[in-house]
Amino acid sequence: MDIIHKRLCLDQYSFNPLVTALTQTSCILAISHFFHLLLKPVGQPGPVAQVLAGVVLGPSVSCRIHDIREFFIQPTSGDYYQFSSYLFEIMFMFLIGLETDISFSKRNLYVASITAYSGLISNSILGAALSPLFIKLLRIPDKKIQFATVIMMILANSASLVVIRLVADLKLDTSDVGRLAVTSSLVNEMSCVLVASLYHAVGSWKSFSFLFLTFLVTGLLIGLNQYLAFWINKSDGDNKYVNNADVSFIFFLILMLSFIVETCGYSSTISCFLVGLMFPRKGKTCRTLLSKLSYLVDNFLLPIYFGYIGFQFDVNYLNSIATIITVVVMILLNFGGKLVSTFAACHYLKVPLNEGFMFALILSLKGHFDLQLINVEPNSRLWWNPCVHSVLLSTVVFDTVIGGIIVAFTVKREEKSLSHKQTSLELHDPESELRILACTYGSRHSSGSLGLISALGGSKRAIVTPYLMHLVELPEKRKTNLMYHQLAEGDQYSDEDDYGGDDAVDTFTSETKILINIVKAVSSFASLYEDVCTGAEDRCVSIIFLPFHEHQRIDGNMEIDKEGIRATNQRAPMIEALAFSKWISSHPQVNLTLIRFLPVREQISGSHNQDNEFLLTVSTNNSQTAIDNASLVEFYNRYIASGKANYTEKHVSNGGETVTALTELRKVYSLVNYSWKGWKREFINNNFE
């Protein structure tokens, strides 16, 4: 007990540093939540509120009071904060790699690289040119080349961690602008880390050998994870998630890798990111890691991390003309260099200037690798005094807060121009990305939804980003007081036992190599339709698949699943079935037949000669029917005449005959895709067994 007392309750300090750190963490979470509620109505993202919370709690505001300063700022407190930040950054970078959209990054790597390197190079040049001014203003006595290098890296860097959180809070993470900004920030920051590592490695042969060792150990862990994930997926049987022991072992391996890299004198940022990026995406291991890490990081670790950035800011050091000039000039260099270089890159890439302006602001955000340079530079304590440290840290804080505020207002102003434009399947470019939202209530519906996704993604030219939304009925008398992660772990109303979709998704991904993004909507049937539409808008999808309200029994008859499913489907408008057929007709295993239902009372005239010429006219003045005819003729000439699809007509006089005809179709076809004219969004009811 005496040893524990000496370790945790040091006599020379008034308070236990560990208790101080935990109290600070709690205060940051509480204050940041208050600021977030205050600033959210004006569109400000979470990082701005969290940094401001740290500023309020730190020496600039609250710690001006003697008792609070004595409690929070102790000689050993910084060690706890640095160690916590180190652990947080490991999980951050691993999760970023795990969540990175590899397909999108590959397709847009050229554009992202041009945008990232233009800002990196221009700001590095500006930093090198004005480093003598900063050296003179801050009175740096020696190691001036190292100081100039740090200034260049701080100005050139774009904090991918801050960018990702900001883009997610502003709901840009599914837009092309947001994803491209995230990819550019990753390219920028990884390049800065690599340049800094090479700069350190060329100092001696020992440093270079250590750099080689870090790459070797990182590669070994990446290779080990391929076999480890496969073994864990097989060993856990039918469980939806892997057990905590397996997850802890994976985290232990990542922690050991980071420890080795940091011991060698290098940042573990690239290593942790690469391990997450190359981790096998299919199976329950990846799903468990995402489930456990995402909630923890988004709701606790990131707010604490950003809050600690603000906590380190000390306005008391900005008490001279020299320090104020340094901060102002560095801020102007950061934003000015990024704006000019990004505009030049966007002009070269033919990107709209309003998007270029947003790219520049987002890539100006700081708060990750630059903090490592300020706080963890091996020789920093030999030549940096507290004033220099505070000035550079102030620059990071101001860049993040100012950039975040401007980006938030810009997004609000440019909301229409940033919205997803590919909402019409008929006009969608077959070579551009198609985003799909397939809804399912249980395992019976999952097979049909996955079959539709496979049909759309089977074409070699198709670029498909599918989302599988599990719709969970919430009884109206029950209040939804559980968090998402609690529902994800399972509860009596979550339908997880009947869902079975994750195993089907794992098998589907293994066979088709198409990655499925699984999401969930928990609501009553009365409001489930709105939740589906909101989810579709947030994810910028072009088409939605809804499951049919009936299923086929063993005796061949149809049975209604739930009346609420039917009510939800009736609220959903159906259009563009013909356009959907065009997409799936190129799949090698799809035999497509187009059947058109026409009323008997209309006079139909048409001809189908042996040369596959087609002419169809309907005696009506309906302009919409004329558009349908034109689309049908174009479809016939392109797909049916060439043998890619079949065509037939059925003439019915009432709803009863239509139902009879549809009943006959289900005996012949695996998928019946029907539609009627409605609103803007496209829904497809499917019964794909």
XYZ file of C-alpha atoms in Angstrom:
689
model
C 0.000 0.000 0.000
C 2.878 2.353 0.731
C 4.269 1.813 -2.770
C 0.879 2.530 -4.320
C 0.542 5.617 -2.172
C 3.944 6.898 -3.227
C 3.226 6.291 -6.901
C -0.253 7.758 -7.021
C -0.218 10.290 -4.186
C 3.132 12.022 -4.356
C 3.813 14.043 -1.240
C 5.440 16.963 -3.047
C 2.297 17.673 -5.073
C -0.978 18.927 -3.719
C -3.047 16.596 -5.913
C -2.620 13.235 -7.560
C -1.645 13.917 -11.216
C -3.741 10.972 -12.383
C -6.821 12.357 -10.622
C -6.020 15.758 -12.120
C -5.867 14.300 -15.635
C -9.168 12.433 -15.203
C -10.865 15.523 -13.816
C -9.564 17.587 -16.717
C -10.903 14.994 -19.144
C -14.348 15.106 -17.564
C -14.408 18.898 -17.622
C -13.369 19.005 -21.284
C -16.165 16.600 -22.251
C -18.768 18.573 -20.299
C -17.691 22.020 -21.536
C -17.246 20.852 -25.139
C -20.755 19.383 -25.079
C -22.105 22.719 -23.883
C -20.236 24.622 -26.619
C -21.390 22.092 -29.201
C -25.033 22.664 -28.239
C -24.414 26.400 -28.372
C -22.617 26.453 -31.732
C -24.451 23.673 -33.571
C -27.425 25.886 -34.556
C -25.024 28.155 -36.464
C -23.446 25.163 -38.203
C -20.152 24.985 -36.332
C -18.506 21.525 -36.225
C -17.432 19.577 -33.162
C -13.645 20.274 -33.296
C -14.240 24.020 -32.975
C -16.349 23.545 -29.841
C -13.869 21.076 -28.359
C -10.814 23.281 -28.923
C -12.671 26.231 -27.418
C -13.565 24.085 -24.404
C -9.884 23.398 -23.837
C -9.061 27.088 -24.166
C -11.680 27.978 -21.550
C -10.380 25.314 -19.176
C -6.692 26.156 -19.769
C -4.315 28.879 -18.629
C -5.905 31.489 -20.895
C -9.192 31.592 -18.918
C -9.982 29.294 -15.990
C -6.420 28.565 -14.933
C -5.851 32.253 -14.304
C -7.471 31.459 -10.953
C -4.714 30.301 -8.608
C -6.489 27.287 -7.099
C -7.599 25.934 -10.475
C -4.104 26.445 -11.910
C -2.548 24.585 -8.978
C -4.936 21.704 -9.523
C -4.647 21.298 -13.311
C -1.103 22.428 -14.049
C 1.451 20.348 -12.143
C 5.024 19.375 -13.036
C 4.058 15.792 -13.918
C 0.682 16.489 -15.513
C 2.246 17.017 -18.915
C 3.616 13.469 -18.891
C 0.133 12.032 -18.393
C -1.273 14.214 -21.160
C 1.529 13.307 -23.576
C 1.156 9.588 -22.880
C -2.630 9.775 -23.340
C -2.202 11.667 -26.616
C 0.247 9.009 -27.764
C -2.286 6.211 -27.128
C -5.077 8.219 -28.729
C -3.070 8.862 -31.892
C -2.375 5.136 -32.290
C -6.101 4.360 -32.277
C -6.906 7.398 -34.439
C -4.553 6.473 -37.249
C -5.455 2.785 -37.174
C -9.160 3.656 -37.384
C -8.541 6.180 -40.177
C -6.762 3.507 -42.185
C -9.538 1.017 -41.455
C -12.233 3.451 -42.641
C -10.394 4.747 -45.715
C -12.315 4.230 -48.945
C -9.586 2.494 -50.923
C -11.607 2.319 -54.136
C -12.342 6.064 -54.140
C -8.751 6.903 -53.200
C -7.386 4.865 -56.099
C -9.750 6.488 -58.597
C -8.975 10.014 -57.390
C -5.351 9.653 -56.321
C -4.070 11.852 -59.134
C -6.430 14.737 -58.338
C -5.851 14.389 -54.587
C -2.070 14.283 -55.022
C -1.968 17.387 -57.231
C -4.099 19.280 -54.708
C -2.100 18.063 -51.714
C 1.390 18.582 -53.117
C 0.623 22.014 -54.498
C -0.126 23.278 -50.988
C 2.712 21.301 -49.438
C 5.357 22.673 -51.812
C 4.134 26.271 -51.838
C 3.839 26.520 -48.052
C 7.219 24.862 -47.591
C 8.794 27.483 -49.840
C 7.039 30.282 -47.967
C 8.145 28.810 -44.643
C 11.754 28.540 -45.768
C 11.739 32.090 -47.151
C 10.397 33.669 -43.957
C 12.145 31.426 -41.430
C 14.946 34.026 -40.924
C 12.275 36.521 -39.856
C 10.831 34.101 -37.308
C 14.286 33.191 -36.046
C 15.002 36.858 -35.463
C 11.636 37.625 -33.867
C 11.756 34.624 -31.525
C 15.514 34.970 -30.884
C 16.483 31.401 -31.727
C 20.191 31.156 -30.758
C 21.227 27.868 -32.435
C 19.927 24.861 -34.417
C 18.399 27.327 -36.840
C 18.189 24.854 -39.734
C 16.164 22.433 -37.588
C 13.870 25.257 -36.511
C 13.349 26.352 -40.130
C 12.511 22.752 -41.062
C 9.888 22.583 -38.319
C 8.361 25.878 -39.511
C 8.179 24.490 -43.065
C 6.506 21.284 -41.885
C 3.966 23.118 -39.739
C 2.935 25.381 -42.614
C 2.891 22.563 -45.169
C 1.017 20.000 -43.098
C -2.713 19.303 -43.285
C -4.024 17.464 -40.220
C -5.937 14.500 -41.629
C -7.359 13.724 -38.200
C -8.952 17.174 -37.909
C -10.066 17.162 -41.549
C -11.838 13.816 -41.202
C -13.712 14.870 -38.077
C -14.650 18.260 -39.535
C -15.884 16.735 -42.798
C -17.965 14.166 -40.877
C -19.541 16.803 -38.627
C -20.488 18.917 -41.648
C -21.984 15.830 -43.371
C -19.541 16.065 -46.247
C -18.013 12.626 -45.666
C -20.191 11.033 -48.373
C -19.868 13.882 -50.883
C -17.190 13.944 -53.565
C -15.816 17.213 -52.171
C -15.493 15.850 -48.662
C -13.966 12.522 -49.665
C -11.503 14.220 -51.992
C -10.499 16.622 -49.199
C -9.936 13.674 -46.846
C -7.815 11.861 -49.436
C -5.783 15.016 -50.116
C -5.174 15.576 -46.397
C -4.000 11.983 -45.982
C -1.610 12.306 -48.921
C -0.333 15.610 -47.505
C 0.169 14.441 -43.928
C 1.692 11.078 -44.806
C 4.106 12.881 -47.139
C 5.089 15.323 -44.384
C 5.708 12.472 -41.953
C 7.760 10.626 -44.559
C 9.849 13.714 -45.373
C 10.497 14.333 -41.673
C 11.494 10.682 -41.216
C 13.891 10.791 -44.168
C 15.363 14.042 -42.852
C 16.055 12.324 -39.553
C 17.353 9.150 -41.246
C 20.056 10.862 -43.318
C 21.715 12.135 -40.140
C 23.572 8.882 -39.490
C 23.815 5.291 -40.632
C 22.238 4.170 -37.359
C 19.177 6.358 -37.946
C 18.838 5.024 -41.485
C 19.023 1.412 -40.287
C 16.331 2.168 -37.705
C 14.123 3.577 -40.475
C 14.543 0.352 -42.426
C 13.667 -1.582 -39.275
C 10.427 0.367 -38.825
C 9.330 -0.415 -42.383
C 10.248 -4.077 -41.910
C 8.299 -4.441 -38.661
C 5.309 -2.626 -40.160
C 5.306 -4.947 -43.171
C 5.527 -8.010 -40.941
C 2.507 -6.925 -38.897
C 0.518 -6.180 -42.063
C 1.280 -9.676 -43.325
C 0.494 -11.248 -39.943
C -2.903 -9.524 -39.826
C -3.934 -11.211 -43.077
C -3.653 -14.641 -41.439
C -4.727 -13.484 -37.998
C -8.011 -11.981 -39.226
C -8.771 -15.118 -41.270
C -8.122 -17.350 -38.260
C -10.236 -15.220 -35.900
C -13.137 -15.137 -38.389
C -13.119 -18.929 -38.555
C -12.543 -19.633 -34.868
C -15.447 -17.577 -33.500
C -18.093 -19.746 -35.094
C -21.506 -18.195 -35.605
C -20.957 -15.175 -33.350
C -21.692 -11.827 -34.928
C -18.656 -10.182 -33.301
C -15.286 -11.552 -32.211
C -14.554 -11.742 -28.502
C -12.753 -9.071 -26.509
C -9.639 -11.184 -26.057
C -9.007 -11.304 -29.811
C -9.622 -7.563 -30.138
C -7.252 -6.845 -27.248
C -4.562 -9.000 -28.847
C -4.811 -7.042 -32.108
C -4.542 -3.754 -30.199
C -1.562 -5.136 -28.291
C 0.245 -5.921 -31.557
C -0.437 -2.412 -32.868
C 0.757 -0.900 -29.589
C 3.978 -2.919 -29.733
C 4.562 -1.816 -33.322
C 4.078 1.808 -32.339
C 6.384 1.409 -29.351
C 9.154 -0.039 -31.552
C 8.788 2.729 -34.140
C 8.784 5.496 -31.527
C 11.790 3.937 -29.759
C 13.680 4.074 -33.052
C 13.072 7.841 -33.074
C 10.318 8.015 -35.716
C 6.631 8.862 -35.693
C 4.336 5.843 -35.731
C 1.680 7.755 -37.705
C 2.426 6.078 -41.044
C 2.849 2.625 -39.524
C -0.486 2.658 -37.668
C -2.259 4.083 -40.711
C -0.826 1.436 -43.048
C -1.758 -1.378 -40.663
C -5.353 -0.142 -40.632
C -5.390 0.506 -44.375
C -4.177 -3.007 -45.220
C -6.260 -4.814 -42.607
C -8.645 -7.373 -44.220
C -12.023 -5.666 -44.691
C -14.205 -8.765 -44.960
C -15.420 -10.717 -41.986
C -16.431 -10.142 -38.390
C -12.960 -9.078 -37.210
C -13.007 -5.837 -39.174
C -16.663 -5.300 -38.290
C -15.906 -5.686 -34.573
C -12.927 -3.323 -34.698
C -14.998 -0.670 -36.458
C -17.884 -1.091 -34.031
C -15.759 -0.819 -30.896
C -13.369 1.872 -32.106
C -15.790 4.197 -33.877
C -18.018 4.909 -30.910
C -15.096 5.234 -28.481
C -13.076 7.517 -30.733
C -15.891 9.729 -32.010
C -17.581 10.321 -28.669
C -14.707 10.347 -26.184
C -11.159 10.229 -27.479
C -11.393 12.860 -30.210
C -13.172 15.451 -28.011
C -10.519 14.904 -25.330
C -7.719 15.157 -27.882
C -9.023 18.406 -29.404
C -9.772 19.762 -25.956
C -6.195 19.162 -24.866
C -4.981 21.102 -27.916
C -6.968 24.095 -26.698
C -5.856 23.513 -23.106
C -2.211 23.969 -24.096
C -2.924 27.384 -25.606
C -1.645 30.134 -23.312
C -2.495 33.691 -24.257
C -0.111 34.985 -21.600
C 2.866 34.319 -23.877
C 1.418 36.564 -26.578
C 2.543 39.608 -24.642
C 4.980 41.199 -27.061
C 4.912 42.664 -30.543
C 7.378 40.022 -31.783
C 5.246 37.051 -30.727
C 2.037 38.597 -32.071
C 3.686 39.371 -35.429
C 4.990 35.788 -35.618
C 1.550 34.279 -35.008
C -0.227 36.625 -37.432
C 2.328 36.125 -40.206
C 2.256 32.335 -39.860
C -1.543 32.314 -40.001
C -1.524 34.486 -43.132
C 1.153 32.308 -44.718
C -0.829 29.170 -43.967
C -4.135 30.336 -45.441
C -2.610 32.458 -48.195
C -0.269 29.734 -49.414
C -2.990 27.094 -49.375
C -5.466 29.340 -51.186
C -3.102 30.352 -53.986
C -1.684 26.869 -54.532
C -5.065 25.126 -54.349
C -6.645 27.606 -56.784
C -3.772 26.945 -59.192
C -4.207 23.181 -58.828
C -7.985 23.409 -59.301
C -7.530 25.569 -62.392
C -5.211 22.919 -63.827
C -7.611 20.101 -62.886
C -10.687 22.064 -64.074
C -12.273 21.918 -60.614
C -14.848 24.673 -59.826
C -13.395 27.582 -57.859
C -15.979 27.321 -55.079
C -14.825 23.753 -54.438
C -11.217 24.896 -54.678
C -11.864 27.533 -52.017
C -13.268 24.872 -49.717
C -10.356 22.514 -50.423
C -7.902 25.258 -49.485
C -9.631 26.016 -46.190
C -9.984 22.365 -45.226
C -6.348 21.621 -46.059
C -5.291 24.580 -43.877
C -6.432 22.822 -40.706
C -3.767 21.834 -38.196
C -3.639 19.668 -35.108
C -1.852 16.332 -35.561
C 1.634 15.846 -36.995
C 2.440 19.505 -36.401
C 1.775 18.980 -32.700
C 4.152 16.035 -32.741
C 6.825 18.309 -34.166
C 6.200 20.903 -31.481
C 5.928 18.544 -28.513
C 7.905 15.427 -29.373
C 10.845 16.757 -31.395
C 13.803 14.892 -29.785
C 16.030 17.927 -29.341
C 13.320 20.521 -28.834
C 14.035 21.074 -25.131
C 17.604 22.080 -25.936
C 16.723 25.153 -27.965
C 13.033 25.932 -27.499
C 11.922 28.044 -24.616
C 8.275 28.015 -23.397
C 7.548 31.183 -25.361
C 8.544 29.594 -28.701
C 6.522 26.497 -27.914
C 3.461 28.565 -27.030
C 3.753 30.738 -30.148
C 3.841 27.744 -32.481
C 1.033 26.061 -30.573
C -1.025 29.250 -30.780
C -0.626 29.173 -34.550
C -2.008 25.630 -34.666
C -4.982 26.545 -32.468
C -5.851 29.685 -34.450
C -5.525 27.878 -37.784
C -7.883 25.131 -36.640
C -10.514 27.392 -35.087
C -10.498 30.036 -37.844
C -10.414 27.453 -40.626
C -13.206 25.403 -39.048
C -15.485 28.417 -38.628
C -14.971 29.630 -42.208
C -15.463 26.144 -43.658
C -18.718 25.708 -41.715
C -20.164 28.985 -43.016
C -18.957 28.200 -46.549
C -20.660 24.795 -46.488
C -23.891 26.386 -45.319
C -23.730 28.974 -48.103
C -22.791 26.456 -50.816
C -25.193 23.763 -49.663
C -26.988 23.482 -53.001
C -23.850 23.355 -55.108
C -22.321 20.714 -52.830
C -25.376 18.466 -52.883
C -25.264 15.175 -54.761
C -26.121 15.774 -58.395
C -26.345 12.171 -59.652
C -29.902 11.574 -58.385
C -31.393 10.410 -61.679
C -30.509 6.882 -62.703
C -31.611 7.538 -66.274
C -29.043 10.324 -66.728
C -26.334 8.681 -64.632
C -23.016 8.143 -66.384
C -22.354 4.361 -66.414
C -18.651 5.009 -65.814
C -19.216 7.204 -62.747
C -19.856 6.036 -59.210
C -23.331 4.674 -58.484
C -24.420 4.738 -54.832
C -27.066 2.245 -53.787
C -29.101 1.949 -50.600
C -30.577 -1.533 -50.186
C -33.000 -1.884 -47.271
C -33.677 -5.135 -45.429
C -35.781 -6.230 -42.477
C -34.235 -9.694 -42.064
C -32.144 -12.440 -43.589
C -34.957 -13.286 -46.026
C -34.600 -9.843 -47.597
C -30.802 -9.716 -47.416
C -30.323 -12.275 -50.173
C -32.501 -10.283 -52.564
C -30.782 -6.990 -51.764
C -27.339 -8.504 -52.190
C -28.436 -10.084 -55.459
C -29.456 -6.676 -56.800
C -26.149 -5.173 -55.706
C -24.302 -8.016 -57.403
C -26.300 -7.465 -60.599
C -25.392 -3.777 -60.658
C -21.781 -4.329 -59.664
C -21.182 -7.206 -62.059
C -20.334 -5.007 -65.014
C -16.632 -4.328 -65.491
C -17.304 -0.631 -66.031
C -19.626 -0.241 -63.062
C -18.341 1.652 -60.011
C -20.769 0.789 -57.239
C -20.788 1.963 -53.612
C -23.498 -0.084 -51.876
C -25.087 0.545 -48.475
C -27.140 -2.126 -46.756
C -29.587 -0.545 -44.282
C -31.054 -2.806 -41.614
C -34.545 -1.482 -40.831
C -35.545 -2.242 -37.238
C -39.123 -1.709 -36.098
C -39.328 0.258 -32.864
C -42.612 -0.295 -30.997
C -44.361 3.035 -30.578
C -44.828 2.599 -26.814
C -41.128 2.047 -26.244
C -38.828 5.028 -25.939
C -35.546 4.881 -27.815
C -33.192 5.523 -24.931
C -30.383 3.276 -26.109
C -27.349 4.518 -27.971
C -26.455 3.111 -31.380
C -23.564 1.032 -30.045
C -25.904 -0.548 -27.497
C -28.340 -1.482 -30.238
C -25.465 -2.797 -32.306
C -24.410 -5.091 -29.469
C -27.944 -6.490 -29.449
C -31.135 -6.014 -27.466
C -34.600 -7.514 -27.481
C -35.985 -5.052 -30.062
C -33.032 -4.935 -32.438
C -34.034 -7.919 -34.623
C -30.404 -9.063 -34.584
C -31.321 -12.739 -34.127
C -33.619 -12.693 -37.146
C -31.449 -10.373 -39.180
C -28.574 -12.654 -40.120
C -27.433 -10.096 -42.659
C -23.840 -9.831 -41.512
C -23.047 -13.468 -42.281
C -24.683 -13.084 -45.677
C -22.656 -9.922 -46.282
C -19.435 -11.676 -45.275
C -20.124 -14.490 -47.726
C -21.143 -12.037 -50.442
C -17.994 -9.937 -49.976
C -15.804 -13.027 -50.055
C -17.335 -14.219 -53.320
C -17.785 -10.943 -55.218
C -15.052 -8.728 -53.639
C -17.691 -5.966 -53.330
C -17.496 -4.223 -49.953
C -20.862 -3.494 -48.306
C -21.346 -0.585 -45.895
C -23.802 -1.706 -43.212
C -25.971 0.923 -41.519
C -29.040 0.758 -39.297
C -32.300 2.669 -38.909
C -34.341 2.113 -35.745
C -37.801 3.662 -35.849
C -41.520 2.932 -35.854
C -43.160 2.122 -39.175
C -44.885 5.488 -39.071
C -41.582 7.362 -39.418
C -39.377 4.697 -40.985
C -39.925 6.079 -44.471
C -38.511 9.478 -43.422
C -35.493 7.777 -41.858
C -34.796 5.902 -45.087
C -35.044 9.115 -47.114
C -32.796 10.975 -44.672
C -30.232 8.187 -44.800
C -30.351 8.235 -48.588
C -29.806 11.987 -48.718
C -26.930 11.845 -46.204
C -25.215 9.151 -48.260
C -25.987 10.765 -51.630
C -27.464 7.599 -53.122
C -29.095 7.450 -56.540
C -31.390 4.470 -56.060
C -33.075 2.742 -53.121
C -34.142 -0.909 -52.962
C -37.070 -1.721 -50.661
C -38.046 -5.332 -49.871
C -41.423 -6.572 -51.025
C -44.008 -6.874 -48.241
C -44.788 -10.503 -49.126
C -42.680 -13.639 -49.246
C -43.260 -17.007 -50.857
C -44.067 -19.915 -48.570
C -43.013 -23.501 -49.123
C -46.399 -24.321 -50.679
C -45.857 -21.575 -53.253
C -48.404 -19.118 -51.899
C -47.530 -15.571 -50.899
C -47.689 -14.430 -47.281
C -47.534 -10.877 -45.916
C -44.595 -10.309 -43.560
C -45.773 -7.210 -41.700
C -48.444 -4.735 -42.662
C -46.082 -1.909 -41.702
C -43.699 -2.944 -44.503
C -46.512 -2.636 -47.005
C -47.481 0.781 -45.653
C -43.888 1.980 -45.927
C -43.601 0.736 -49.512
C -46.840 2.455 -50.495
C -45.378 5.802 -49.460
C -42.330 5.260 -51.664
C -42.496 6.592 -55.239
C -41.370 4.212 -58.018
C -39.721 5.402 -61.197
C -36.826 4.615 -63.512
C -37.268 0.834 -63.601
C -36.194 0.944 -67.238
C -32.980 2.758 -66.350
C -32.305 0.183 -63.659
C -32.734 -2.564 -66.244
C -30.072 -0.942 -68.404
C -27.555 -1.207 -65.580
C -28.134 -4.887 -64.850
C -28.417 -5.974 -68.491
C -24.625 -5.995 -68.839
C -24.212 -8.587 -66.085
C -23.143 -11.904 -67.674
C -25.473 -13.995 -65.464
C -28.590 -11.852 -65.881
C -31.243 -12.763 -68.469
C -33.393 -9.647 -68.746
C -36.946 -9.498 -70.090
C -38.801 -6.201 -70.370
C -42.565 -6.593 -69.965
C -44.812 -3.622 -70.582
C -48.366 -3.577 -69.245
C -50.793 -1.652 -71.446
C -54.526 -1.037 -71.024
C -56.733 -2.849 -73.484
C -58.901 0.250 -74.079
C -55.987 2.087 -75.747
C -55.348 1.502 -79.418
C -51.901 0.062 -79.692
C -50.136 -0.053 -82.996
C -46.706 -1.502 -83.427
C -44.591 -3.688 -85.617
C -41.934 -6.282 -84.866
C -40.368 -7.433 -88.108
C -37.625 -9.992 -88.642
C -34.995 -7.292 -88.901
C -35.637 -6.398 -85.259
C -37.034 -3.032 -86.192
C -39.411 -1.713 -83.565
C -42.116 0.928 -83.599
C -44.584 1.583 -80.804
C -47.201 4.293 -80.569
C -49.989 4.837 -78.086
C -53.054 6.867 -79.030
C -52.984 9.368 -76.188
C -52.188 12.997 -75.621
C -50.315 12.273 -72.382
C -46.867 13.874 -72.667
C -45.469 11.514 -70.009
C -46.515 8.518 -72.112
C -44.758 10.041 -75.100
C -41.558 10.288 -73.026
C -42.005 6.653 -71.974
C -42.377 5.598 -75.582
C -39.238 7.456 -76.607
C -37.263 5.848 -73.781
C -38.650 2.448 -74.675
C -37.715 2.792 -78.319
C -34.174 3.801 -77.333
C -33.945 0.827 -74.957
C -35.248 -1.545 -77.625
C -32.799 -0.416 -80.272
C -29.835 -0.553 -77.915
C -30.492 -3.658 -75.833
C -33.300 -5.776 -77.253
C -32.345 -5.537 -80.925
C -28.791 -6.522 -80.044
C -29.943 -9.571 -78.101
C -28.966 -8.316 -74.643
C -32.582 -8.355 -73.436
C -36.035 -9.660 -74.390
C -39.299 -7.733 -74.784
C -42.976 -8.572 -74.509
C -46.280 -6.787 -73.932
C -49.232 -7.712 -71.761
C -52.640 -6.083 -72.211
C -54.857 -5.854 -69.148
C -58.172 -4.147 -68.538
C -58.291 -3.889 -64.732
C -56.325 -4.384 -61.535
C -57.406 -7.998 -61.151
C -55.909 -8.960 -64.492
C -52.722 -7.104 -63.565
C -52.409 -9.093 -60.317
C -53.006 -12.338 -62.176
C -50.312 -11.474 -64.694
C -47.857 -10.572 -61.933
C -48.635 -13.861 -60.153
C -47.718 -15.749 -63.307
C -44.476 -13.798 -63.615
C -43.181 -14.843 -60.195
C -43.335 -18.479 -61.321
C -40.950 -17.744 -64.177
C -38.601 -14.983 -63.006
C -36.299 -14.711 -59.982
C -36.635 -10.943 -59.773
C -39.691 -8.860 -60.609
C -38.876 -5.151 -60.825
C -41.960 -2.996 -61.247
C -42.473 0.746 -61.163
C -44.956 3.577 -61.544
C -44.521 7.277 -62.019
C -44.052 9.367 -58.896
C -41.721 11.810 -57.239
C -38.021 12.424 -57.611
C -36.414 9.607 -55.654
C -36.131 6.112 -57.109
C -37.282 3.057 -55.174
C -37.265 -0.527 -56.380
C -39.447 -3.134 -54.648
C -37.797 -6.503 -54.979
C -38.657 -10.091 -54.259
C -35.373 -11.778 -55.151
C -35.312 -15.339 -53.796
